[in-house]
């Protein structure tokens, strides 16, 4: 685990999980926007870093659109599973500089910061809150019947 994601994990893991699904979706789309912007900005200076940014943005966007939460469209992935995928995407972002062979470039710092941010957001999000609310609604329906 890269140092930045390890630090983000150590700092945010013990904190309460307070982010709602809507807040998490906003954070996800901000990450996608920053990755797309980086892809454009890195294009001339470092084509490999640009490609890495676009790959990460695409993976994050696909995950978001397929998730059952306010930012999703297809509702294929459960919200709780989305949280697990986010940790994997953070690891992917952190390792892209080595994978695409630009580990000594300044652009590497951007990917490490993004990975740390995604880790922090995932650790601060209550992924079970939505599921518990749905379970509570199901209980109410059963009691009325």
PDB file of C-alpha atoms in Angstrom:
ATOM      1  CA  UNK A   1       0.000   0.000   0.000  1.00  0.00           C
ATOM      2  CA  UNK A   2       1.486   3.375  -0.963  1.00  0.00           C
ATOM      3  CA  UNK A   3       2.323   5.701   1.899  1.00  0.00           C
ATOM      4  CA  UNK A   4      -0.359   8.284   1.046  1.00  0.00           C
ATOM      5  CA  UNK A   5      -3.206   5.753   1.054  1.00  0.00           C
ATOM      6  CA  UNK A   6      -1.819   4.150   4.223  1.00  0.00           C
ATOM      7  CA  UNK A   7      -1.822   7.545   5.937  1.00  0.00           C
ATOM      8  CA  UNK A   8      -5.342   8.340   4.677  1.00  0.00           C
ATOM      9  CA  UNK A   9      -6.481   4.945   5.921  1.00  0.00           C
ATOM     10  CA  UNK A  10      -4.839   5.369   9.333  1.00  0.00           C
ATOM     11  CA  UNK A  11      -6.298   8.839   9.837  1.00  0.00           C
ATOM     12  CA  UNK A  12      -9.851   8.209   8.610  1.00  0.00           C
ATOM     13  CA  UNK A  13     -10.523   4.570   9.554  1.00  0.00           C
ATOM     14  CA  UNK A  14     -11.138   5.274  13.274  1.00  0.00           C
ATOM     15  CA  UNK A  15     -13.386   8.277  12.556  1.00  0.00           C
ATOM     16  CA  UNK A  16     -17.179   7.949  12.467  1.00  0.00           C
ATOM     17  CA  UNK A  17     -18.749   7.144   9.114  1.00  0.00           C
ATOM     18  CA  UNK A  18     -20.895  10.187   8.495  1.00  0.00           C
ATOM     19  CA  UNK A  19     -21.082  10.639   4.719  1.00  0.00           C
ATOM     20  CA  UNK A  20     -24.477   9.973   3.181  1.00  0.00           C
ATOM     21  CA  UNK A  21     -24.980   8.281  -0.190  1.00  0.00           C
ATOM     22  CA  UNK A  22     -25.667  11.672  -1.777  1.00  0.00           C
ATOM     23  CA  UNK A  23     -22.490  13.231  -0.334  1.00  0.00           C
ATOM     24  CA  UNK A  24     -20.504  10.196  -1.436  1.00  0.00           C
ATOM     25  CA  UNK A  25     -21.889  10.523  -4.977  1.00  0.00           C
ATOM     26  CA  UNK A  26     -20.871  14.190  -5.093  1.00  0.00           C
ATOM     27  CA  UNK A  27     -17.348  13.275  -3.940  1.00  0.00           C
ATOM     28  CA  UNK A  28     -17.178  10.504  -6.556  1.00  0.00           C
ATOM     29  CA  UNK A  29     -18.127  12.843  -9.379  1.00  0.00           C
ATOM     30  CA  UNK A  30     -15.602  15.440  -8.169  1.00  0.00           C
ATOM     31  CA  UNK A  31     -12.920  12.749  -8.374  1.00  0.00           C
ATOM     32  CA  UNK A  32     -14.049  11.862 -11.906  1.00  0.00           C
ATOM     33  CA  UNK A  33     -13.925  15.535 -12.897  1.00  0.00           C
ATOM     34  CA  UNK A  34     -10.421  15.982 -11.515  1.00  0.00           C
ATOM     35  CA  UNK A  35      -9.226  12.817 -13.274  1.00  0.00           C
ATOM     36  CA  UNK A  36     -10.668  13.989 -16.599  1.00  0.00           C
ATOM     37  CA  UNK A  37      -9.098  17.431 -16.153  1.00  0.00           C
ATOM     38  CA  UNK A  38      -5.758  15.815 -15.326  1.00  0.00           C
ATOM     39  CA  UNK A  39      -6.030  13.629 -18.415  1.00  0.00           C
ATOM     40  CA  UNK A  40      -6.374  16.730 -20.560  1.00  0.00           C
ATOM     41  CA  UNK A  41      -3.636  18.674 -18.735  1.00  0.00           C
ATOM     42  CA  UNK A  42      -1.146  15.795 -18.799  1.00  0.00           C
ATOM     43  CA  UNK A  43      -1.720  15.063 -22.502  1.00  0.00           C
ATOM     44  CA  UNK A  44       1.328  16.873 -23.929  1.00  0.00           C
ATOM     45  CA  UNK A  45       3.657  16.608 -20.958  1.00  0.00           C
ATOM     46  CA  UNK A  46       3.130  12.937 -20.150  1.00  0.00           C
ATOM     47  CA  UNK A  47       0.919  10.860 -22.469  1.00  0.00           C
ATOM     48  CA  UNK A  48       1.179   7.855 -20.139  1.00  0.00           C
ATOM     49  CA  UNK A  49      -0.053   9.871 -17.171  1.00  0.00           C
ATOM     50  CA  UNK A  50      -2.860  11.212 -19.349  1.00  0.00           C
ATOM     51  CA  UNK A  51      -3.871   7.676 -20.313  1.00  0.00           C
ATOM     52  CA  UNK A  52      -3.757   6.611 -16.658  1.00  0.00           C
ATOM     53  CA  UNK A  53      -6.029   9.506 -15.668  1.00  0.00           C
ATOM     54  CA  UNK A  54      -8.552   8.626 -18.373  1.00  0.00           C
ATOM     55  CA  UNK A  55      -8.494   4.929 -17.395  1.00  0.00           C
ATOM     56  CA  UNK A  56      -9.103   5.795 -13.738  1.00  0.00           C
ATOM     57  CA  UNK A  57     -11.872   8.252 -14.643  1.00  0.00           C
ATOM     58  CA  UNK A  58     -13.565   5.638 -16.814  1.00  0.00           C
ATOM     59  CA  UNK A  59     -13.385   2.984 -14.119  1.00  0.00           C
ATOM     60  CA  UNK A  60     -14.749   5.374 -11.488  1.00  0.00           C
ATOM     61  CA  UNK A  61     -17.521   6.594 -13.815  1.00  0.00           C
ATOM     62  CA  UNK A  62     -18.575   3.058 -14.732  1.00  0.00           C
ATOM     63  CA  UNK A  63     -18.708   2.093 -11.061  1.00  0.00           C
ATOM     64  CA  UNK A  64     -20.771   5.167 -10.192  1.00  0.00           C
ATOM     65  CA  UNK A  65     -23.256   4.729 -13.012  1.00  0.00           C
ATOM     66  CA  UNK A  66     -23.816   1.077 -12.117  1.00  0.00           C
ATOM     67  CA  UNK A  67     -24.295   1.692  -8.374  1.00  0.00           C
ATOM     68  CA  UNK A  68     -27.643   1.773  -6.578  1.00  0.00           C
ATOM     69  CA  UNK A  69     -27.277   5.240  -5.038  1.00  0.00           C
ATOM     70  CA  UNK A  70     -28.268   8.825  -5.881  1.00  0.00           C
ATOM     71  CA  UNK A  71     -25.497   9.223  -8.470  1.00  0.00           C
ATOM     72  CA  UNK A  72     -26.147   5.906 -10.190  1.00  0.00           C
ATOM     73  CA  UNK A  73     -28.149   5.094 -13.280  1.00  0.00           C
ATOM     74  CA  UNK A  74     -28.400   1.325 -13.740  1.00  0.00           C
ATOM     75  CA  UNK A  75     -28.491   0.143 -10.103  1.00  0.00           C
ATOM     76  CA  UNK A  76     -26.532  -3.063 -10.800  1.00  0.00           C
ATOM     77  CA  UNK A  77     -23.973  -2.755  -7.968  1.00  0.00           C
ATOM     78  CA  UNK A  78     -25.129  -2.501  -4.352  1.00  0.00           C
ATOM     79  CA  UNK A  79     -24.058   0.548  -2.381  1.00  0.00           C
ATOM     80  CA  UNK A  80     -22.100  -1.615   0.060  1.00  0.00           C
ATOM     81  CA  UNK A  81     -20.234  -3.322  -2.813  1.00  0.00           C
ATOM     82  CA  UNK A  82     -19.479   0.117  -4.264  1.00  0.00           C
ATOM     83  CA  UNK A  83     -17.543   0.869  -1.062  1.00  0.00           C
ATOM     84  CA  UNK A  84     -15.377  -2.205  -1.543  1.00  0.00           C
ATOM     85  CA  UNK A  85     -14.781  -1.331  -5.186  1.00  0.00           C
ATOM     86  CA  UNK A  86     -13.732   2.198  -4.172  1.00  0.00           C
ATOM     87  CA  UNK A  87     -10.874   0.792  -2.090  1.00  0.00           C
ATOM     88  CA  UNK A  88      -9.756  -1.236  -5.115  1.00  0.00           C
ATOM     89  CA  UNK A  89      -9.983   1.828  -7.356  1.00  0.00           C
ATOM     90  CA  UNK A  90      -7.863   3.792  -4.870  1.00  0.00           C
ATOM     91  CA  UNK A  91      -5.215   1.073  -5.045  1.00  0.00           C
ATOM     92  CA  UNK A  92      -5.407   1.151  -8.843  1.00  0.00           C
ATOM     93  CA  UNK A  93      -4.923   4.943  -8.886  1.00  0.00           C
ATOM     94  CA  UNK A  94      -1.930   4.703  -6.571  1.00  0.00           C
ATOM     95  CA  UNK A  95      -0.212   2.058  -8.699  1.00  0.00           C
ATOM     96  CA  UNK A  96      -0.905   3.520 -12.149  1.00  0.00           C
ATOM     97  CA  UNK A  97       2.417   5.432 -12.283  1.00  0.00           C
ATOM     98  CA  UNK A  98       4.374   2.185 -11.862  1.00  0.00           C
ATOM     99  CA  UNK A  99       2.032   0.194 -14.094  1.00  0.00           C
ATOM    100  CA  UNK A 100       2.279   2.640 -16.999  1.00  0.00           C
ATOM    101  CA  UNK A 101       5.976   3.404 -16.389  1.00  0.00           C
ATOM    102  CA  UNK A 102       6.054   7.010 -15.208  1.00  0.00           C
ATOM    103  CA  UNK A 103       7.098   6.476 -11.557  1.00  0.00           C
ATOM    104  CA  UNK A 104       9.650   9.318 -11.550  1.00  0.00           C
ATOM    105  CA  UNK A 105       7.413  11.979 -13.089  1.00  0.00           C
ATOM    106  CA  UNK A 106       5.750  14.758 -11.104  1.00  0.00           C
ATOM    107  CA  UNK A 107       2.362  13.468 -12.267  1.00  0.00           C
ATOM    108  CA  UNK A 108       2.763  10.537  -9.869  1.00  0.00           C
ATOM    109  CA  UNK A 109       1.936  12.879  -6.971  1.00  0.00           C
ATOM    110  CA  UNK A 110      -1.478  13.610  -8.462  1.00  0.00           C
ATOM    111  CA  UNK A 111      -2.382   9.911  -8.555  1.00  0.00           C
ATOM    112  CA  UNK A 112      -1.213   9.388  -4.979  1.00  0.00           C
ATOM    113  CA  UNK A 113      -3.296  12.323  -3.745  1.00  0.00           C
ATOM    114  CA  UNK A 114      -6.343  11.066  -5.666  1.00  0.00           C
ATOM    115  CA  UNK A 115      -5.875   7.587  -4.181  1.00  0.00           C
ATOM    116  CA  UNK A 116      -5.640   9.078  -0.695  1.00  0.00           C
ATOM    117  CA  UNK A 117      -8.793  11.130  -1.265  1.00  0.00           C
ATOM    118  CA  UNK A 118     -10.767   8.126  -2.535  1.00  0.00           C
ATOM    119  CA  UNK A 119      -9.578   6.083   0.463  1.00  0.00           C
ATOM    120  CA  UNK A 120     -10.624   8.838   2.871  1.00  0.00           C
ATOM    121  CA  UNK A 121     -14.070   9.230   1.283  1.00  0.00           C
ATOM    122  CA  UNK A 122     -14.629   5.463   1.376  1.00  0.00           C
ATOM    123  CA  UNK A 123     -13.602   5.295   5.049  1.00  0.00           C
ATOM    124  CA  UNK A 124     -15.871   8.204   6.010  1.00  0.00           C
ATOM    125  CA  UNK A 125     -18.942   6.861   4.210  1.00  0.00           C
ATOM    126  CA  UNK A 126     -21.602   4.835   5.990  1.00  0.00           C
ATOM    127  CA  UNK A 127     -22.246   2.220   3.310  1.00  0.00           C
ATOM    128  CA  UNK A 128     -24.680   0.292   5.510  1.00  0.00           C
ATOM    129  CA  UNK A 129     -26.998   3.224   6.244  1.00  0.00           C
ATOM    130  CA  UNK A 130     -28.948   2.861   3.009  1.00  0.00           C
ATOM    131  CA  UNK A 131     -29.316  -0.871   3.472  1.00  0.00           C
ATOM    132  CA  UNK A 132     -30.510  -0.450   7.051  1.00  0.00           C
ATOM    133  CA  UNK A 133     -33.104   2.076   5.945  1.00  0.00           C
ATOM    134  CA  UNK A 134     -34.393  -0.353   3.331  1.00  0.00           C
ATOM    135  CA  UNK A 135     -34.539  -3.122   5.947  1.00  0.00           C
ATOM    136  CA  UNK A 136     -36.473  -0.842   8.303  1.00  0.00           C
ATOM    137  CA  UNK A 137     -38.970  -0.052   5.525  1.00  0.00           C
ATOM    138  CA  UNK A 138     -39.414  -3.764   4.818  1.00  0.00           C
ATOM    139  CA  UNK A 139     -40.105  -4.380   8.520  1.00  0.00           C
ATOM    140  CA  UNK A 140     -42.734  -1.636   8.548  1.00  0.00           C
ATOM    141  CA  UNK A 141     -44.459  -3.119   5.508  1.00  0.00           C
ATOM    142  CA  UNK A 142     -44.492  -6.570   7.126  1.00  0.00           C
ATOM    143  CA  UNK A 143     -45.948  -5.179  10.352  1.00  0.00           C
ATOM    144  CA  UNK A 144     -48.756  -3.427   8.465  1.00  0.00           C
ATOM    145  CA  UNK A 145     -49.678  -6.574   6.546  1.00  0.00           C
TER     146      UNK A 145
END
